mmCIF file of C-alpha atoms in Angstrom:
data_model
loop_
_atom_site.group_PDB
_atom_site.id
_atom_site.type_symbol
_atom_site.label_atom_id
_atom_site.label_comp_id
_atom_site.label_asym_id
_atom_site.label_seq_id
_atom_site.Cartn_x
_atom_site.Cartn_y
_atom_site.Cartn_z
ATOM 1 C CA MET A 1 3.519 -16.336 12.804
ATOM 2 C CA GLU A 2 5.573 -13.138 12.742
ATOM 3 C CA THR A 3 4.523 -10.299 15.035
ATOM 4 C CA TYR A 4 4.774 -6.918 13.381
ATOM 5 C CA GLN A 5 5.809 -3.824 15.299
ATOM 6 C CA VAL A 6 4.388 -0.451 14.305
ATOM 7 C CA LEU A 7 5.736 2.861 15.580
ATOM 8 C CA VAL A 8 2.917 5.377 16.161
ATOM 9 C CA VAL A 9 4.133 8.980 16.360
ATOM 10 C CA ASP A 10 1.634 11.670 17.373
ATOM 11 C CA ASP A 11 1.715 14.488 19.932
ATOM 12 C CA GLU A 12 -1.885 13.732 20.959
ATOM 13 C CA LYS A 13 -2.018 10.939 23.529
ATOM 14 C CA GLU A 14 -5.638 10.159 22.653
ATOM 15 C CA ILE A 15 -4.689 9.526 19.026
ATOM 16 C CA ARG A 16 -1.716 7.328 19.989
ATOM 17 C CA ASP A 17 -3.824 5.292 22.390
ATOM 18 C CA ALA A 18 -6.705 4.902 19.935
ATOM 19 C CA ILE A 19 -4.432 3.666 17.146
ATOM 20 C CA GLU A 20 -2.774 1.291 19.607
ATOM 21 C CA ILE A 21 -6.158 -0.260 20.417
ATOM 22 C CA TYR A 22 -7.051 -0.669 16.720
ATOM 23 C CA LEU A 23 -3.717 -2.298 15.854
ATOM 24 C CA LYS A 24 -3.513 -4.505 18.935
ATOM 25 C CA ASN A 25 -6.881 -5.964 17.961
ATOM 26 C CA GLU A 26 -5.155 -7.061 14.747
ATOM 27 C CA GLY A 27 -2.298 -8.713 16.626
ATOM 28 C CA ILE A 28 0.147 -5.903 15.896
ATOM 29 C CA THR A 29 2.574 -4.671 18.561
ATOM 30 C CA VAL A 30 2.594 -0.887 18.970
ATOM 31 C CA ILE A 31 5.503 1.331 20.026
ATOM 32 C CA LYS A 32 4.521 4.942 20.757
ATOM 33 C CA ALA A 33 6.327 8.279 20.541
ATOM 34 C CA LYS A 34 5.039 11.814 21.123
ATOM 35 C CA ASP A 35 7.297 13.648 18.660
ATOM 36 C CA GLY A 36 9.921 13.144 15.969
ATOM 37 C CA ILE A 37 12.905 13.163 18.304
ATOM 38 C CA GLU A 38 11.443 10.406 20.474
ATOM 39 C CA ALA A 39 10.468 8.527 17.307
ATOM 40 C CA ILE A 40 14.100 8.375 16.144
ATOM 41 C CA GLU A 41 15.101 7.064 19.570
ATOM 42 C CA LYS A 42 12.429 4.348 19.477
ATOM 43 C CA LEU A 43 13.431 3.440 15.934
ATOM 44 C CA ASN A 44 16.970 2.771 17.102
ATOM 45 C CA GLU A 45 15.783 0.715 20.081
ATOM 46 C CA HIS A 46 13.231 -1.557 18.368
ATOM 47 C CA THR A 47 12.737 -3.529 15.165
ATOM 48 C CA ILE A 48 10.038 -1.499 13.451
ATOM 49 C CA HIS A 49 8.125 -2.721 10.388
ATOM 50 C CA LEU A 50 6.012 0.397 9.731
ATOM 51 C CA ILE A 51 5.666 3.972 10.996
ATOM 52 C CA ILE A 52 2.472 6.005 11.377
ATOM 53 C CA LEU A 53 3.751 9.569 11.524
ATOM 54 C CA ASP A 54 1.814 12.743 12.326
ATOM 55 C CA ILE A 55 2.915 15.865 10.468
ATOM 56 C CA MET A 56 2.191 18.651 12.975
ATOM 57 C CA MET A 57 4.192 17.974 16.155
ATOM 58 C CA PRO A 58 6.357 20.012 18.564
ATOM 59 C CA ARG A 59 10.169 19.796 18.729
ATOM 60 C CA GLN A 60 10.473 17.903 15.426
ATOM 61 C CA ASP A 61 7.617 17.644 12.949
ATOM 62 C CA GLY A 62 6.684 14.684 10.787
ATOM 63 C CA ILE A 63 8.206 16.028 7.572
ATOM 64 C CA SER A 64 11.632 16.541 9.172
ATOM 65 C CA THR A 65 11.378 13.166 10.879
ATOM 66 C CA ALA A 66 10.474 11.326 7.672
ATOM 67 C CA PHE A 67 13.385 12.983 5.878
ATOM 68 C CA LYS A 68 15.793 11.886 8.629
ATOM 69 C CA ILE A 69 14.421 8.317 8.645
ATOM 70 C CA ARG A 70 14.818 8.040 4.878
ATOM 71 C CA GLU A 71 18.521 8.805 5.168
ATOM 72 C CA GLU A 72 19.015 5.356 6.699
ATOM 73 C CA LYS A 73 15.891 3.188 6.405
ATOM 74 C CA ASN A 74 13.243 2.203 3.869
ATOM 75 C CA ILE A 75 10.552 1.264 6.411
ATOM 76 C CA PRO A 76 7.034 2.131 5.130
ATOM 77 C CA ILE A 77 5.760 5.469 6.430
ATOM 78 C CA ILE A 78 2.089 6.437 6.578
ATOM 79 C CA MET A 79 1.718 10.176 7.168
ATOM 80 C CA LEU A 80 -1.117 11.301 9.438
ATOM 81 C CA SER A 81 -2.410 14.849 9.493
ATOM 82 C CA ALA A 82 -5.470 16.988 10.109
ATOM 83 C CA LYS A 83 -4.636 18.844 6.929
ATOM 84 C CA SER A 84 -6.119 17.673 3.659
ATOM 85 C CA GLU A 85 -4.527 20.092 1.192
ATOM 86 C CA ASP A 86 -2.669 18.548 -1.730
ATOM 87 C CA MET A 87 0.515 20.459 -0.859
ATOM 88 C CA ASP A 88 0.828 18.678 2.493
ATOM 89 C CA LYS A 89 0.337 15.333 0.814
ATOM 90 C CA ILE A 90 2.874 16.129 -1.900
ATOM 91 C CA LEU A 91 5.413 17.365 0.659
ATOM 92 C CA GLY A 92 5.040 14.149 2.638
ATOM 93 C CA LEU A 93 5.512 12.042 -0.482
ATOM 94 C CA GLN A 94 8.518 14.094 -1.533
ATOM 95 C CA VAL A 95 10.400 13.254 1.648
ATOM 96 C CA GLY A 96 9.638 9.551 1.245
ATOM 97 C CA ALA A 97 6.226 8.756 2.743
ATOM 98 C CA ASP A 98 4.449 5.756 1.200
ATOM 99 C CA ASP A 99 0.878 6.663 2.069
ATOM 100 C CA TYR A 100 -1.197 9.443 3.608
ATOM 101 C CA VAL A 101 -4.255 9.375 5.874
ATOM 102 C CA THR A 102 -6.208 12.493 6.857
ATOM 103 C CA LYS A 103 -7.672 13.066 10.317
ATOM 104 C CA PRO A 104 -10.333 12.317 11.350
ATOM 105 C CA PHE A 105 -9.704 8.882 9.882
ATOM 106 C CA ASN A 106 -11.823 5.780 9.595
ATOM 107 C CA PRO A 107 -10.192 3.101 11.794
ATOM 108 C CA LEU A 108 -11.002 0.379 9.255
ATOM 109 C CA GLU A 109 -9.329 2.376 6.482
ATOM 110 C CA LEU A 110 -6.224 2.977 8.585
ATOM 111 C CA ILE A 111 -5.975 -0.712 9.488
ATOM 112 C CA ALA A 112 -6.391 -1.689 5.829
ATOM 113 C CA ARG A 113 -3.608 0.674 4.765
ATOM 114 C CA VAL A 114 -1.318 -0.548 7.539
ATOM 115 C CA LYS A 115 -1.879 -4.182 6.575
ATOM 116 C CA SER A 116 -1.347 -3.409 2.912
ATOM 117 C CA GLN A 117 1.972 -1.644 3.550
ATOM 118 C CA LEU A 118 3.142 -4.383 5.933
ATOM 119 C CA ARG A 119 2.275 -7.095 3.446
ATOM 120 C CA ARG A 120 4.193 -5.396 0.641
ATOM 121 C CA TYR A 121 7.191 -4.518 2.787
ATOM 122 C CA VAL A 122 7.584 -7.856 4.574
ATOM 123 C CA THR A 123 6.681 -10.259 1.777
ATOM 124 C CA LEU A 124 7.994 -8.338 -1.223
ATOM 125 C CA GLY A 125 10.149 -10.689 -3.253
ATOM 126 C CA THR A 126 9.466 -13.813 -1.186
ATOM 127 C CA PHE A 127 7.509 -15.469 -3.956
ATOM 128 C CA GLU A 128 10.227 -15.058 -6.536
ATOM 129 C CA GLY A 129 11.856 -18.374 -5.619
ATOM 130 C CA ARG A 130 15.578 -18.357 -6.253
ATOM 131 C CA LYS A 131 17.548 -15.165 -6.483
ATOM 132 C CA GLN A 132 16.638 -13.200 -9.557
ATOM 133 C CA VAL A 133 18.803 -10.408 -10.905
ATOM 134 C CA ILE A 134 17.854 -8.183 -13.818
ATOM 135 C CA ASP A 135 20.484 -5.872 -15.273
ATOM 136 C CA LEU A 136 19.555 -3.160 -17.756
ATOM 137 C CA ASN A 137 22.633 -1.236 -18.861
ATOM 138 C CA GLY A 138 23.964 -0.789 -15.329
ATOM 139 C CA LEU A 139 20.603 -0.521 -13.578
ATOM 140 C CA THR A 140 20.316 -3.727 -11.548
ATOM 141 C CA LEU A 141 17.339 -5.250 -9.743
ATOM 142 C CA ASP A 142 17.905 -7.979 -7.147
ATOM 143 C CA THR A 143 14.475 -9.277 -6.142
ATOM 144 C CA ALA A 144 15.806 -11.567 -3.414
ATOM 145 C CA ALA A 145 17.723 -8.800 -1.638
ATOM 146 C CA LYS A 146 15.112 -6.188 -2.624
ATOM 147 C CA GLU A 147 17.898 -3.942 -3.877
ATOM 148 C CA ILE A 148 18.352 -1.571 -6.776
ATOM 149 C CA ARG A 149 21.876 -0.711 -7.877
ATOM 150 C CA VAL A 150 23.271 1.744 -10.392
ATOM 151 C CA ASN A 151 26.668 0.703 -11.712
ATOM 152 C CA GLY A 152 27.130 -1.469 -8.630
ATOM 153 C CA ASP A 153 26.155 1.157 -6.055
ATOM 154 C CA ILE A 154 23.068 0.492 -3.923
ATOM 155 C CA VAL A 155 20.323 3.093 -4.329
ATOM 156 C CA LYS A 156 18.225 3.842 -1.250
ATOM 157 C CA LEU A 157 14.588 3.693 -2.321
ATOM 158 C CA THR A 158 11.394 3.796 -0.302
ATOM 159 C CA PRO A 159 9.189 0.657 -0.510
ATOM 160 C CA ILE A 160 6.842 2.367 -2.967
ATOM 161 C CA GLU A 161 9.735 3.607 -5.127
ATOM 162 C CA TYR A 162 11.225 0.109 -5.126
ATOM 163 C CA ARG A 163 7.934 -1.442 -6.245
ATOM 164 C CA ILE A 164 7.603 1.045 -9.114
ATOM 165 C CA VAL A 165 11.138 0.337 -10.339
ATOM 166 C CA GLU A 166 10.676 -3.406 -9.878
ATOM 167 C CA MET A 167 7.494 -3.419 -11.958
ATOM 168 C CA LEU A 168 9.031 -1.318 -14.735
ATOM 169 C CA MET A 169 12.253 -3.365 -14.846
ATOM 170 C CA LYS A 170 10.415 -6.691 -14.920
ATOM 171 C CA ASN A 171 8.468 -5.314 -17.875
ATOM 172 C CA ALA A 172 11.290 -3.378 -19.517
ATOM 173 C CA GLY A 173 10.219 -1.609 -22.685
ATOM 174 C CA HIS A 174 6.529 -1.734 -21.772
ATOM 175 C CA VAL A 175 4.825 1.635 -21.281
ATOM 176 C CA PHE A 176 2.634 1.890 -18.185
ATOM 177 C CA SER A 177 0.114 4.692 -17.781
ATOM 178 C CA ILE A 178 -0.087 6.626 -14.511
ATOM 179 C CA HIS A 179 -3.397 4.858 -13.921
ATOM 180 C CA GLU A 180 -1.764 1.422 -14.334
ATOM 181 C CA ILE A 181 1.230 2.285 -12.168
ATOM 182 C CA TYR A 182 -0.961 3.493 -9.316
ATOM 183 C CA GLU A 183 -3.357 0.550 -9.292
ATOM 184 C CA ARG A 184 -0.581 -2.063 -9.670
ATOM 185 C CA VAL A 185 1.690 -0.576 -7.005
ATOM 186 C CA TRP A 186 -0.744 0.916 -4.494
ATOM 187 C CA LYS A 187 -3.314 -1.873 -5.024
ATOM 188 C CA GLU A 188 -6.264 0.484 -4.804
ATOM 189 C CA PRO A 189 -8.548 2.303 -7.269
ATOM 190 C CA TYR A 190 -7.018 5.215 -9.119
ATOM 191 C CA ILE A 191 -8.716 8.459 -8.063
ATOM 192 C CA ASN A 192 -6.968 11.803 -8.676
ATOM 193 C CA ALA A 193 -3.545 10.247 -8.147
ATOM 194 C CA GLU A 194 -1.568 12.013 -10.884
ATOM 195 C CA ASN A 195 0.476 14.058 -8.413
ATOM 196 C CA THR A 196 1.155 11.040 -6.218
ATOM 197 C CA VAL A 197 2.671 9.022 -9.057
ATOM 198 C CA ALA A 198 4.498 12.015 -10.558
ATOM 199 C CA VAL A 199 6.190 12.823 -7.245
ATOM 200 C CA HIS A 200 7.444 9.249 -6.872
ATOM 201 C CA ILE A 201 8.706 9.138 -10.471
ATOM 202 C CA ARG A 202 10.618 12.384 -9.927
ATOM 203 C CA LYS A 203 12.166 11.089 -6.701
ATOM 204 C CA ILE A 204 13.201 7.840 -8.405
ATOM 205 C CA ARG A 205 14.872 9.754 -11.215
ATOM 206 C CA GLU A 206 16.787 11.885 -8.722
ATOM 207 C CA LYS A 207 18.178 8.682 -7.222
ATOM 208 C CA ILE A 208 18.945 6.531 -10.283
ATOM 209 C CA GLU A 209 19.753 9.063 -13.001
ATOM 210 C CA ILE A 210 22.950 11.062 -13.431
ATOM 211 C CA ASP A 211 20.890 13.799 -15.078
ATOM 212 C CA PRO A 212 17.225 13.483 -13.996
ATOM 213 C CA LYS A 213 16.135 16.017 -16.623
ATOM 214 C CA ASN A 214 17.617 13.816 -19.361
ATOM 215 C CA PRO A 215 16.962 10.330 -17.983
ATOM 216 C CA ARG A 216 18.816 7.314 -19.305
ATOM 217 C CA TYR A 217 16.612 4.689 -17.670
ATOM 218 C CA LEU A 218 13.162 5.932 -16.617
ATOM 219 C CA LYS A 219 11.638 7.479 -19.717
ATOM 220 C CA VAL A 220 8.346 9.300 -20.232
ATOM 221 C CA VAL A 221 6.261 8.542 -23.301
ATOM 222 C CA TRP A 222 4.311 11.766 -23.606
ATOM 223 C CA GLY A 223 0.560 11.363 -23.370
ATOM 224 C CA ILE A 224 0.869 7.672 -22.513
ATOM 225 C CA GLY A 225 3.018 6.960 -19.459
ATOM 226 C CA TYR A 226 6.422 5.714 -18.304
ATOM 227 C CA LYS A 227 8.823 2.899 -19.084
ATOM 228 C CA ILE A 228 12.316 1.707 -18.311
ATOM 229 C CA GLU A 229 14.345 1.033 -21.427
ATOM 230 C CA LYS A 230 15.526 -2.477 -22.236
#
């Protein structure tokens, strides 16, 4: 049975220690860091499967850290913050976070979100059997390698972004509503998630489209939802 390693990044020792206790009870190994700079160091020293990242920290905050991590890695990131305003959530998602939990958090909810992200990240594509490649006019999905390419060049996507593109490409031509996208990808009930989905769609377009304002692949069907053209 594989042991997962989670990097917990928070400037409050009590929070780091509490999360460590919760996750250890689930058989998860915890690596701890007190700020973004130490987090990058730990990330280079250990095999990390998921990061729980506080936003407000000294030296290097969570937003800057997430941005730096996304330059090289697509490890799931759950942002953690005492703030609950939509702008903080949107900013975290814009730099590549996959989920967001507000302090004070329910330990059971945090554990559930961690397990959900780990399951998607680690097992994504393992039930596809043999290598499957879908090519749609230069946009290529390789489910075995969990890669998206545009005209042969690998596109660096976050796990959530990858799952959105994978779903749309496997159902090319089908229009999915924001409601459907959220519940299929996030695997939880859709409640006020318009901004969450919209931010991820915009980020995907910035990565796969030559001109994101006039997309070739990821199209909007006004009033209905999104699709990737066949």
